[in-house]
Tab-separated table of C-alpha atoms in Angstrom:
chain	number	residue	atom	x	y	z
A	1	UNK	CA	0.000	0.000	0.000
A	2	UNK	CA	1.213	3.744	-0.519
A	3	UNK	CA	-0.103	6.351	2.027
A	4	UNK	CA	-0.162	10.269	1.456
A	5	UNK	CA	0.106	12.402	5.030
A	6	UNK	CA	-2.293	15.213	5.190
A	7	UNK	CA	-2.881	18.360	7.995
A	8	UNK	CA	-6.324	18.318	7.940
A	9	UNK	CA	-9.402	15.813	7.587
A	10	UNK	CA	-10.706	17.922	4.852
A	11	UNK	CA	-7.479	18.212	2.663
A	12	UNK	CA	-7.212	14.290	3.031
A	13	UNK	CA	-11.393	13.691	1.957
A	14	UNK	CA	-10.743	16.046	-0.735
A	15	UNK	CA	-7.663	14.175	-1.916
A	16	UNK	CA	-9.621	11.121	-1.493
A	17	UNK	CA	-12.849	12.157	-3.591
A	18	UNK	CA	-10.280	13.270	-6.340
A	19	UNK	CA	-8.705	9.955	-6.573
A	20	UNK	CA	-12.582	8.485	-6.719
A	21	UNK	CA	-13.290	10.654	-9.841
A	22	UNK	CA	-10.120	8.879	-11.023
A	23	UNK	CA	-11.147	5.095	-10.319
A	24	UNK	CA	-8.500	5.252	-7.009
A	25	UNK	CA	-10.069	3.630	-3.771
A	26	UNK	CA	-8.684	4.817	-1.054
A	27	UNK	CA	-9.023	5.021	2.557
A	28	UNK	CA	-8.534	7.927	5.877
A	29	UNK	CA	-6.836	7.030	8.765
A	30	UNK	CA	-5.631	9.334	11.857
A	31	UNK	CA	-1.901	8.751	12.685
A	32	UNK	CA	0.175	10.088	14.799
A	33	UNK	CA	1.510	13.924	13.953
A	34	UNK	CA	4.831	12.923	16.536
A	35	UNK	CA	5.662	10.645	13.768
A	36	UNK	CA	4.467	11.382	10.707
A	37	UNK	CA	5.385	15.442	9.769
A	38	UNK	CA	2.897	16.825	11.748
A	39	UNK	CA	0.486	15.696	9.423
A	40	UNK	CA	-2.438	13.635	11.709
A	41	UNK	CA	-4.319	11.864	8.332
A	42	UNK	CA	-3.072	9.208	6.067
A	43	UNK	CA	-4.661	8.327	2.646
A	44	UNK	CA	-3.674	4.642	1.857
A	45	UNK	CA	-4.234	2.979	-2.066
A	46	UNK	CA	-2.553	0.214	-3.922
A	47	UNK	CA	0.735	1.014	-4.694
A	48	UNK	CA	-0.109	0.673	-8.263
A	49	UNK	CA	-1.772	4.099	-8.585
A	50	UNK	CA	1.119	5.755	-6.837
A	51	UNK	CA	1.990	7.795	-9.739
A	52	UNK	CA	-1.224	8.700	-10.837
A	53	UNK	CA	-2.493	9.775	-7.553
A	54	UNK	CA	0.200	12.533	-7.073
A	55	UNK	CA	-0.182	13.768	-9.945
A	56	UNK	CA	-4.016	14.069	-9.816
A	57	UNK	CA	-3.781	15.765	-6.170
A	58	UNK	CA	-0.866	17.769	-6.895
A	59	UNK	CA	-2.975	18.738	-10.044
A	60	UNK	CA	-6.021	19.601	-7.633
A	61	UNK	CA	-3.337	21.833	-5.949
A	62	UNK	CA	-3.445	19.852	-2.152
A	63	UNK	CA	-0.812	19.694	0.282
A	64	UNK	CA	0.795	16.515	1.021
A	65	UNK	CA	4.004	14.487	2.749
A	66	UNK	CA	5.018	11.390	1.310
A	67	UNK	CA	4.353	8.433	4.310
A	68	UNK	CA	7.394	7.144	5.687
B	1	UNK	CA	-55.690	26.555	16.222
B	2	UNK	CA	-54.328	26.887	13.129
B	3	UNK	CA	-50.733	28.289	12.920
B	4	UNK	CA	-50.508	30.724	9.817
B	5	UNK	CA	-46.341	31.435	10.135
B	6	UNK	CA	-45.176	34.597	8.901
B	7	UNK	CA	-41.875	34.589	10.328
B	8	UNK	CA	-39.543	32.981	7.740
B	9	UNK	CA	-37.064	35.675	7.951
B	10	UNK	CA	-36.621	34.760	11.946
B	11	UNK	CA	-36.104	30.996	10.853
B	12	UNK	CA	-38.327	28.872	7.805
B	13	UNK	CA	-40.780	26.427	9.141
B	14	UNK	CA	-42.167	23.924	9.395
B	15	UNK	CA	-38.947	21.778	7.868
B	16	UNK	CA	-38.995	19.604	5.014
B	17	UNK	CA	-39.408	15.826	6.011
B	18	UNK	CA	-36.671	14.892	4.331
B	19	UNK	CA	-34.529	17.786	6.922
B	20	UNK	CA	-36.910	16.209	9.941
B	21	UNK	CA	-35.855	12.415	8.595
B	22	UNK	CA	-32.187	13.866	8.168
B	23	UNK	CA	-32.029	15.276	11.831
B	24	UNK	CA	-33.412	11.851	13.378
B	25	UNK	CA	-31.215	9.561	10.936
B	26	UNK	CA	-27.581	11.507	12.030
B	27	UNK	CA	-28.157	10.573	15.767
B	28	UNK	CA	-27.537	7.055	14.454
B	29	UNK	CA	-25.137	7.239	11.651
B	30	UNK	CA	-23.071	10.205	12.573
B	31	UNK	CA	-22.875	9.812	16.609
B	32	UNK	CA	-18.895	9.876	15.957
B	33	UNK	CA	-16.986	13.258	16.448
B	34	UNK	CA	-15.844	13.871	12.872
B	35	UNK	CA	-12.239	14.641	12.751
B	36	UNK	CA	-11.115	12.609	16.309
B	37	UNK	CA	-11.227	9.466	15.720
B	38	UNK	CA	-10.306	6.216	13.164
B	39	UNK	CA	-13.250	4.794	14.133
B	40	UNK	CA	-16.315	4.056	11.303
B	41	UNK	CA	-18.412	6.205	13.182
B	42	UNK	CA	-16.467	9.249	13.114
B	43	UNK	CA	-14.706	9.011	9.590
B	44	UNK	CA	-18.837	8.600	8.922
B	45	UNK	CA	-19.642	11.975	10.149
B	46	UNK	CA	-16.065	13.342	8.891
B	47	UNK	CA	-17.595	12.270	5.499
B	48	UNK	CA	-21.145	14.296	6.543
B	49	UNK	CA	-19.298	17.130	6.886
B	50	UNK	CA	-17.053	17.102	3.549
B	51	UNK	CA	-20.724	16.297	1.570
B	52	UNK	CA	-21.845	19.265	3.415
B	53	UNK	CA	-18.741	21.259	2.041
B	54	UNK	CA	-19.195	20.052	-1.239
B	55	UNK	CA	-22.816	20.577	-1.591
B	56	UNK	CA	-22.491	24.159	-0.429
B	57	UNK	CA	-19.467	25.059	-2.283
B	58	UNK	CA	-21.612	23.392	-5.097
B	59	UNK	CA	-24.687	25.680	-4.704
B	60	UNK	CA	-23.178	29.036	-4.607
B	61	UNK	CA	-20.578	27.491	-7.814
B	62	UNK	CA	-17.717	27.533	-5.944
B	63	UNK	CA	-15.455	24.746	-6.718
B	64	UNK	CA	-13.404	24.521	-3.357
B	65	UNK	CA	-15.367	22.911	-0.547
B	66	UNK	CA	-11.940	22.829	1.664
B	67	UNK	CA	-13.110	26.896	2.247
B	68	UNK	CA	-16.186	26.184	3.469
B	69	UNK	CA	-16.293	26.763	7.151
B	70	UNK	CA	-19.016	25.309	9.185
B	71	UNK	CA	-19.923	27.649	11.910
B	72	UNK	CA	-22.352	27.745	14.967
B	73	UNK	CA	-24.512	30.024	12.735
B	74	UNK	CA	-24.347	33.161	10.475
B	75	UNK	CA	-23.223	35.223	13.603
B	76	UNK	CA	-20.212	32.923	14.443
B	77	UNK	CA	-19.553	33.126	10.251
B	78	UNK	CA	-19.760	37.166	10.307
B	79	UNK	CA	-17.612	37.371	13.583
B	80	UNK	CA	-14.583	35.015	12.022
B	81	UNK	CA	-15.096	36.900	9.081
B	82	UNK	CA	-15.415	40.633	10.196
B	83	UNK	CA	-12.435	39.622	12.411
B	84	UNK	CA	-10.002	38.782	9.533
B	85	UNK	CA	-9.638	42.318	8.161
B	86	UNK	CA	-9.984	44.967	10.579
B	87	UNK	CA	-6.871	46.931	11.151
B	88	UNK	CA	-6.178	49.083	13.689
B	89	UNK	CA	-6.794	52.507	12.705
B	90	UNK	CA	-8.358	51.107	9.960
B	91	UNK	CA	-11.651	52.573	8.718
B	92	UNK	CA	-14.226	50.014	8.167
B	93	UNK	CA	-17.862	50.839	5.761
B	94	UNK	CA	-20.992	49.301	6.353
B	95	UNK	CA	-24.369	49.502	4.877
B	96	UNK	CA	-27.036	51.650	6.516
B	97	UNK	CA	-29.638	48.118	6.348
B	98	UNK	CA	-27.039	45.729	8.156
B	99	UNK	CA	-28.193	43.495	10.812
B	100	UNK	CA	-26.639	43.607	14.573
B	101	UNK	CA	-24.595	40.293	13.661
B	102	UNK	CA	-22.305	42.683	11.368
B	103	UNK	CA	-23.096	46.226	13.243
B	104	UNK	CA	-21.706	44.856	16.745
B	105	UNK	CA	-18.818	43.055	15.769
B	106	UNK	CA	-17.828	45.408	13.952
B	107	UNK	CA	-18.749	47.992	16.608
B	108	UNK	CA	-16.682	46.145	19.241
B	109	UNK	CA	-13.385	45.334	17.130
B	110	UNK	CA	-13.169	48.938	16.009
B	111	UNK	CA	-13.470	50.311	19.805
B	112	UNK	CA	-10.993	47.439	20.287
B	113	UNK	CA	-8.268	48.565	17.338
B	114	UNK	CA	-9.064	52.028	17.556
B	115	UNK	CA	-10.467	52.091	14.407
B	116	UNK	CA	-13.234	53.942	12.709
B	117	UNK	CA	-16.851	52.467	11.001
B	118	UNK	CA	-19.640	54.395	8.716
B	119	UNK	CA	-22.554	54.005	6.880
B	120	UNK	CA	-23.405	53.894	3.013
B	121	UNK	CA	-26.747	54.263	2.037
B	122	UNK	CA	-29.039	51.303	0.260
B	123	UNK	CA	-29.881	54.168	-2.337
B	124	UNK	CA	-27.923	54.783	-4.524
B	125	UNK	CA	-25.427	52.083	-2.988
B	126	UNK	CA	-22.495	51.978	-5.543
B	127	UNK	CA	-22.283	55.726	-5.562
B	128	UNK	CA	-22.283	56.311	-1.909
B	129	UNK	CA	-19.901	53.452	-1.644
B	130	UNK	CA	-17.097	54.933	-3.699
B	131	UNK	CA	-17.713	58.522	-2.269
B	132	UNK	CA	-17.672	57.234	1.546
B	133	UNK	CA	-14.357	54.930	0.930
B	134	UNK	CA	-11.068	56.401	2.541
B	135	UNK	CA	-7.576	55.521	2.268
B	136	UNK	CA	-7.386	53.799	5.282
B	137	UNK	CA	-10.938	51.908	4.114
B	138	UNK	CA	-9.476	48.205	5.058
B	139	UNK	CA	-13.187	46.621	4.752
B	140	UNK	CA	-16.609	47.003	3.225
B	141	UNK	CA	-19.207	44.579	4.603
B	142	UNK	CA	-22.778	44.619	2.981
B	143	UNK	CA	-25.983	42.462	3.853
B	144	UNK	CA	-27.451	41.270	0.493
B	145	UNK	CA	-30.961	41.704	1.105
B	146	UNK	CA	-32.494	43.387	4.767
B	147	UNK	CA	-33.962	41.248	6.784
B	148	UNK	CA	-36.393	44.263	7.586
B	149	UNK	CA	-37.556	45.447	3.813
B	150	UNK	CA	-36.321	42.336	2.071
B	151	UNK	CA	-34.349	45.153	-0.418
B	152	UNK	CA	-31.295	43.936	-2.531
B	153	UNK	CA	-28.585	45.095	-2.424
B	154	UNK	CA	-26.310	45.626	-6.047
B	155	UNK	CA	-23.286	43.092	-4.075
B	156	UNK	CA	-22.065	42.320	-7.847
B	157	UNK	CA	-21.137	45.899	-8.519
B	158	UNK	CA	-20.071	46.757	-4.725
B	159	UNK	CA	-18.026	43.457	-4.799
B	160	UNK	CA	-16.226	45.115	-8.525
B	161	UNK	CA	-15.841	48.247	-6.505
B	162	UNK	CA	-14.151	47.024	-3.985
B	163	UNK	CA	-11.801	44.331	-5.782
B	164	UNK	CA	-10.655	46.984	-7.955
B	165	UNK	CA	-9.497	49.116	-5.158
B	166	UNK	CA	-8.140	46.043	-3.326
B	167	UNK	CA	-10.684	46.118	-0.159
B	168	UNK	CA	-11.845	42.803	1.107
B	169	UNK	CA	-15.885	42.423	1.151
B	170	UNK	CA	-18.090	40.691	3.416
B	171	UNK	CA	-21.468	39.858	2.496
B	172	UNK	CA	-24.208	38.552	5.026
B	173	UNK	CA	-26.324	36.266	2.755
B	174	UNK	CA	-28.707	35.555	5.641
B	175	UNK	CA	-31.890	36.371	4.050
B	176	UNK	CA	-30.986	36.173	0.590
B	177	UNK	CA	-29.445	32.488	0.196
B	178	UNK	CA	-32.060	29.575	-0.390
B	179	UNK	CA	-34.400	32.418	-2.257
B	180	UNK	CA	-32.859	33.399	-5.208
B	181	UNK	CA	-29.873	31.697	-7.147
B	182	UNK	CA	-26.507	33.194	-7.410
B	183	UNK	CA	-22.628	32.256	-7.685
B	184	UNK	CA	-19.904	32.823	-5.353
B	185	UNK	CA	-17.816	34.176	-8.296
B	186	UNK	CA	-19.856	36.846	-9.298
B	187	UNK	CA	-20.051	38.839	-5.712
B	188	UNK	CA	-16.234	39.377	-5.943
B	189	UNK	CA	-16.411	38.704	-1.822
B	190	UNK	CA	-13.879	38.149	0.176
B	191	UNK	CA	-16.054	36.376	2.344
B	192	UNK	CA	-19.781	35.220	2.018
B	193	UNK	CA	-21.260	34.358	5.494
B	194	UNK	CA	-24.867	32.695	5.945
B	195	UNK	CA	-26.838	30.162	8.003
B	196	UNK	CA	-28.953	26.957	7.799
B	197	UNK	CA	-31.764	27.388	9.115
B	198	UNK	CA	-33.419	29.689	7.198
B	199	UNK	CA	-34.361	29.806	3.785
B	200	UNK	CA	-31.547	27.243	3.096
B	201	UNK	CA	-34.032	24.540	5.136
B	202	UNK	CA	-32.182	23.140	8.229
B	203	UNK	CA	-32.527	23.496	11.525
B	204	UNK	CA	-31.014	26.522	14.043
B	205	UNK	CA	-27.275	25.793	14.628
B	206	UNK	CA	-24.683	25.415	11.911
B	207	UNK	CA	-24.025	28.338	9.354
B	208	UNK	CA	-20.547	29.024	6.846
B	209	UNK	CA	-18.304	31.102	5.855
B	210	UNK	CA	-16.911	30.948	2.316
B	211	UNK	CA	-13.621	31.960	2.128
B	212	UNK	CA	-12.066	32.764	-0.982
B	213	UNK	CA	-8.810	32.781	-0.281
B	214	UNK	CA	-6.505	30.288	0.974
B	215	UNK	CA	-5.085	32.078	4.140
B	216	UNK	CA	-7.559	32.579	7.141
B	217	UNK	CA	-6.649	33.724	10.652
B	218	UNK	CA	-7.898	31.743	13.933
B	219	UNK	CA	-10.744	33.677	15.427
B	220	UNK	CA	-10.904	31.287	18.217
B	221	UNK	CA	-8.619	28.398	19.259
B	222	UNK	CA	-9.659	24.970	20.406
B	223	UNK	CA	-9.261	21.468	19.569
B	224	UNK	CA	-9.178	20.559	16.066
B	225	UNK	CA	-8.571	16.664	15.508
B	226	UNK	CA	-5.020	17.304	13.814
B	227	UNK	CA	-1.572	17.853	15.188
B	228	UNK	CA	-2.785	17.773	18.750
B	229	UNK	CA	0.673	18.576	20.470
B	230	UNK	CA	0.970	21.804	18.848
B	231	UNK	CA	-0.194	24.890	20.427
B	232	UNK	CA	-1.404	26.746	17.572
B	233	UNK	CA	-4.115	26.202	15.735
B	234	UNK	CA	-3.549	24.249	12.454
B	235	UNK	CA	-2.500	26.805	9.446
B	236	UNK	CA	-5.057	25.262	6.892
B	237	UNK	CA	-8.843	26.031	5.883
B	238	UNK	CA	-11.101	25.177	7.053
B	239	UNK	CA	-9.537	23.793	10.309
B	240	UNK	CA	-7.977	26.830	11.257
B	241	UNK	CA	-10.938	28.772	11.577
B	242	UNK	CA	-13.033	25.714	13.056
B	243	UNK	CA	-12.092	24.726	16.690
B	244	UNK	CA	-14.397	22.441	18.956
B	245	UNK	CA	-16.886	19.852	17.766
B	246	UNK	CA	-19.163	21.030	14.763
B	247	UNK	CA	-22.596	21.056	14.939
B	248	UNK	CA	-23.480	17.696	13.229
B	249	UNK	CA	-26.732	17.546	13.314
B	250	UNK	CA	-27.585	21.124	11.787
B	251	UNK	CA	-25.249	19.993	9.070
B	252	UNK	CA	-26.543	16.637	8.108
B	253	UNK	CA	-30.108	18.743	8.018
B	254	UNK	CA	-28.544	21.326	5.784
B	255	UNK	CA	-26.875	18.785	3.649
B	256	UNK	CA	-30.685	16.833	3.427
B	257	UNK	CA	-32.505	20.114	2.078
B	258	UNK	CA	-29.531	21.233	-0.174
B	259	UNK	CA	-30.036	17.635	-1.963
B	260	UNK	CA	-33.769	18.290	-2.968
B	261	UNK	CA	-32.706	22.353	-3.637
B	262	UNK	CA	-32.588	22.368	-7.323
B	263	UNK	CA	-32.178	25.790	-9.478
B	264	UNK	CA	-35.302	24.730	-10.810
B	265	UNK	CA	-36.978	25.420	-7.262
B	266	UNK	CA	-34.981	28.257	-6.853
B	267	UNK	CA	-36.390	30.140	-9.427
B	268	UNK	CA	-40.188	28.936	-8.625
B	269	UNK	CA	-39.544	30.102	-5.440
B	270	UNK	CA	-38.556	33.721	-6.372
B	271	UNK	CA	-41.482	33.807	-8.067
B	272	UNK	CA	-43.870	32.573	-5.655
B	273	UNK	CA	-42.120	35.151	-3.120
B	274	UNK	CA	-42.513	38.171	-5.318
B	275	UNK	CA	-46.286	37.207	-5.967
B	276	UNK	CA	-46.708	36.742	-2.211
B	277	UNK	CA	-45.248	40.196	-1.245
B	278	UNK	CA	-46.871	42.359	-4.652
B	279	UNK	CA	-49.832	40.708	-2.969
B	280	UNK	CA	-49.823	41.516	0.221
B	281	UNK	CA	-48.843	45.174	-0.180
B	282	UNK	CA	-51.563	45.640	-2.177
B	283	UNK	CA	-54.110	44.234	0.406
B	284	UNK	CA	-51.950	46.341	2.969
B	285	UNK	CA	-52.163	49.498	0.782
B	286	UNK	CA	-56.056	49.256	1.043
B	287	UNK	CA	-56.555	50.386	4.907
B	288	UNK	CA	-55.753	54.200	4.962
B	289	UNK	CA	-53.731	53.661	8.275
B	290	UNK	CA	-50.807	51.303	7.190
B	291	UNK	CA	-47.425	52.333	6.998
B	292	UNK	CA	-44.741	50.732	4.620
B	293	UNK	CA	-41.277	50.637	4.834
B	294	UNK	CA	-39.665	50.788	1.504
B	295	UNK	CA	-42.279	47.699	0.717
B	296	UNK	CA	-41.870	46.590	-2.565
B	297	UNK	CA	-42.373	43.082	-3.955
B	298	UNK	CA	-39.452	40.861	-3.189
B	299	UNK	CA	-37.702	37.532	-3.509
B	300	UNK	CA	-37.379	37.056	0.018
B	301	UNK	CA	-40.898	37.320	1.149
B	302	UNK	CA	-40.013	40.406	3.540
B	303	UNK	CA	-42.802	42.873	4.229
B	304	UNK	CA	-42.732	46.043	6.922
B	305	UNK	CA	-45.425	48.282	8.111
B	306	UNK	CA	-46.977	49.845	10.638
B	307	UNK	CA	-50.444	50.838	11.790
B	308	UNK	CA	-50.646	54.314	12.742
B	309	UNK	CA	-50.228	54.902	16.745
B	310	UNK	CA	-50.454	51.685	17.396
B	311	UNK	CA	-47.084	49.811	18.723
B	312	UNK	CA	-46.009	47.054	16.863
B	313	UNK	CA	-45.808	44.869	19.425
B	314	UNK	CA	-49.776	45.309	19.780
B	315	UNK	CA	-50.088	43.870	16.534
B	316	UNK	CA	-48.150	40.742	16.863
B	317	UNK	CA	-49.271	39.905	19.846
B	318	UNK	CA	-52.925	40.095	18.442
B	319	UNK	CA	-52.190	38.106	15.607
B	320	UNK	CA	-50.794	35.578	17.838
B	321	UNK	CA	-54.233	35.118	19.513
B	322	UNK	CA	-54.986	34.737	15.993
B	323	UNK	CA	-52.726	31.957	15.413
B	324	UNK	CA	-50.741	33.985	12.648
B	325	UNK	CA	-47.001	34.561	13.710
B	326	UNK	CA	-45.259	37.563	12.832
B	327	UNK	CA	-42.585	39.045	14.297
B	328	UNK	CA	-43.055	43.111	15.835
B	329	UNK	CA	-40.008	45.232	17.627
B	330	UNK	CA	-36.370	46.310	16.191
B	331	UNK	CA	-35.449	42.649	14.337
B	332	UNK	CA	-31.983	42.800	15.579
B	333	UNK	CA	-31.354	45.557	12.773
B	334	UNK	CA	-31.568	49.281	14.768
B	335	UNK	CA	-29.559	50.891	11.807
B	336	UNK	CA	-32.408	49.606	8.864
B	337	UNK	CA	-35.090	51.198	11.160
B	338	UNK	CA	-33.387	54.564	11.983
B	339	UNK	CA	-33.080	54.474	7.952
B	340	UNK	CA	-36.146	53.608	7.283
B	341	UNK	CA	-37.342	55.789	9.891
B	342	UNK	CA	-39.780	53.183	11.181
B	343	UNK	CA	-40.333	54.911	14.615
B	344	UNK	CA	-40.615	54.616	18.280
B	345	UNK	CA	-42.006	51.119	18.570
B	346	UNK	CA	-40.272	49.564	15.345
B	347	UNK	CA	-42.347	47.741	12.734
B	348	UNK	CA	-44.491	44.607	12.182
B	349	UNK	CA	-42.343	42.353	9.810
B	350	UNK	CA	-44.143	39.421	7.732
B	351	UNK	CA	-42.030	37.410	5.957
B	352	UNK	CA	-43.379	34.408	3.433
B	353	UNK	CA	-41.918	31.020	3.079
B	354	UNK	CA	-42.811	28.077	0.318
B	355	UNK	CA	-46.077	26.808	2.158
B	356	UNK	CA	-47.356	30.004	2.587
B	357	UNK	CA	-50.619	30.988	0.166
B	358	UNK	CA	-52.604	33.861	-0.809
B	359	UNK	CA	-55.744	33.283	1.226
B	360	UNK	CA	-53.596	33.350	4.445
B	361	UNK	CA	-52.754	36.601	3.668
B	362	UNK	CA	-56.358	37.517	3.410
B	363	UNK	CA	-56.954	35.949	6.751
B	364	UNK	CA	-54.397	38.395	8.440
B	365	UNK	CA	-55.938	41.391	6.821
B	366	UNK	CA	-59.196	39.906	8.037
B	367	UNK	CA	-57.883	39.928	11.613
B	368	UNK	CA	-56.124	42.944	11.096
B	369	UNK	CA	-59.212	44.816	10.220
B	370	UNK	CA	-61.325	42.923	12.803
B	371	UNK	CA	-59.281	43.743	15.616
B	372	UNK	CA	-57.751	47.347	13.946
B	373	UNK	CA	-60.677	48.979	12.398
B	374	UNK	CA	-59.176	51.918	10.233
């Protein structure tokens, strides 16, 4: 799986209704800002899309850390 | 008795059933605090809320439901937003129709940054605007339509005036939004504030702010589901500007009646509405004592008046025996009644909703007549 760190629960449901539109399930979980660049969302997918799911939220203009 | 309920302005009811069915339904499926927890139930409501965004954002043709922010009401949504912009020493113009929920705050943060506020007038709006702006002018904020005459207000053109000069607007939507259609886009606002519960169909407590720019500053500062260890609040919209637990329930009722609230019944509504009020002033206009305030047939159902030397808070309360609620007194809006110079006791406000028909109207002037012979 490839996860995406968001700040906010919006900015991580947005980035997860974009990757919808495109045919990318994906899924929210809280984690741990200590840990994970302040960020306290994750948005997990098959590794698969990796490539096309940056591009389409970097193309929707959202903030994002890679996961460790 | 038969309620007649003329008081749609104050808050539109009775609800749809779909909003009632909506209200009961989220105890169930969104009893999780959106935003706190991994848990189904919460990421449910989390999902509630970013419908709710996108529905609104959606309606008003906005395309960025991150900058919706769901308030307590339109009061919270005017505070945050009347907060982001005044300077002190700044100069701050208002118009001379606003409600108190922009004429306090604004009132309070100017005592508080020693900064100055006046008044343009509804006539002539555009005109007065540009000749009342100042160099230190840091903020214009303008109610779209009163929530004492119903009047419109030209916020297109005021909006152009004051993003070619570089001056944020505000722009109260609170009687205007869920009664005629319009975009986000074409107010030029900085900000457009409104609640749920009126003519937008859910129920009192939950309101917005739309923000169209990216950068917001906290108004207040509380717990926000992200980045807990920090001490500030996060830098992002919308959670910057929304600390504490939001008001699920008025949201999944304003998400219920923005699903069945197409431009279709938009339109049909403004209709309806400027039937109902032509109407009623005419049936008004009949008894030689009534007094208008600039009444005039409009989209928001909002009628004035007056019956000579008698207070208008003789004439509610005798249409309440009556079974027909209207509301009498000052409406929260003392600067629309010194301009509209309604007088010592304020004015009798009816104000139409969807349900509402013709020979109700007839009924109150029956009453009215019955219980006020002119």
């Amino acid at each position: 799986m490839s996860m995406l760190l968001f700040g906010s629960m919006t900015a991580s449901q947005r980035a997860k209704r974009a990757l919808a539109r495109i045919g990318i399930s994906a899924t929210i979980k809280k984690v741990d800002s200590r840990i994970n660049n302040g960020c306290s969302y994750a948005l997990s997918f098959e590794e698969k899309h990796y490539l096309n799911a940056i591009a389409e939220i970097r193309r929707m203009g959202i903030s994002y850390f890679t996961g460790a | 008795m038969k309620k007649i309920y003329f008081d749609h302005a104050a808050t539109s009811y009775p609800k749809s059933t779909s909003v009632s069915r909506a209200v009961t339904k989220s105890m169930a499926l969104y009893g999780g605090n959106p935003g706190r927890s991994s848990h189904a139930l919460a990421l449910a409501s989390g999902d509630m809320l970013f419908d709710a965004r996108e529905k609104i954002s959606d309606f008003l043709s906005y395309d960025r439901p991150d900058h919706v922010v769901l308030t307590s009401g339109a009061t919270m949504a005017l505070n945050l937003a009347i907060h982001q912009y005044i300077k002190p020493f700044g100069h701050v113009l208002l118009s001379n129709l606003e409600h108190n929920a922009v004429f306090r705050p604004i009132h309070l943060l100017c005592e508080k940054y020693n900064a100055t506020y006046s008044t343009f007038s509804y006539l002539d709006a555009s005109l007065d605007l540009e000749k009342k702006l100042q160099d230190n002018t840091c903020l214009v904020v303008c109610t779209h339509a009163s929530n004492l005459s119903g009047r419109l207000l030209p916020i297109s053109t005021l909006g152009a005036i004051c993003k070619s000069r570089n001056i944020p607007f505000i722009i109260d939507a609170s009687q205007s939004i869920g009664h005629l259609p319009f975009s986000f886009e074409e107010t030029h606002a900085s900000i457009l504030c409104a609640p749920f519960h009126k003519a937008l169909g859910g129920v009192m407590g939950g309101g917005f702010a739309l923000f169209r720019e990216d950068d917001a500053t906290p108004f207040i500062a509380g717990g926000s589901g992200s980045n807990s260890l920090s001490p500030y609040m996060p830098k992002e919209l919308p959670d910057c500007l929304e600390a504490g637990t939001p008001p699920t329930v008025a949201i999944a009722s304003v998400l219920a009646s923005l699903e069945e609230l197409s431009l279709e019944k938009l339109v049909r509504r403004k209709n309806a509405m400027l039937l109902k009020t032509d109407y009623a002033i005419q049936k008004l206009n009949n008894r030689s004592d009534v007094m208008l305030y600039d009444a005039h047939p409009n989209p928001c159902g909002i009628i004035a008046f007056n019956l000579a030397s008698v207070p208008s808070s003789e004439v509610g309360n005798k249409l309440d025996r009556h079974g027909i609620c209207v509301r009498s007194g000052f409406h929260c809006t003392p600067l629309a009644h010194q301009t509209l110079n309604t007088g010592e006791f304020g004015a009798v406000r009816i104000s139409f909703g969807e349900e509402n028909t013709l020979s109700e109207i007839d009924y109150m002037m029956k009453v009215l007549d019955k219980e006020f012979p002119s």
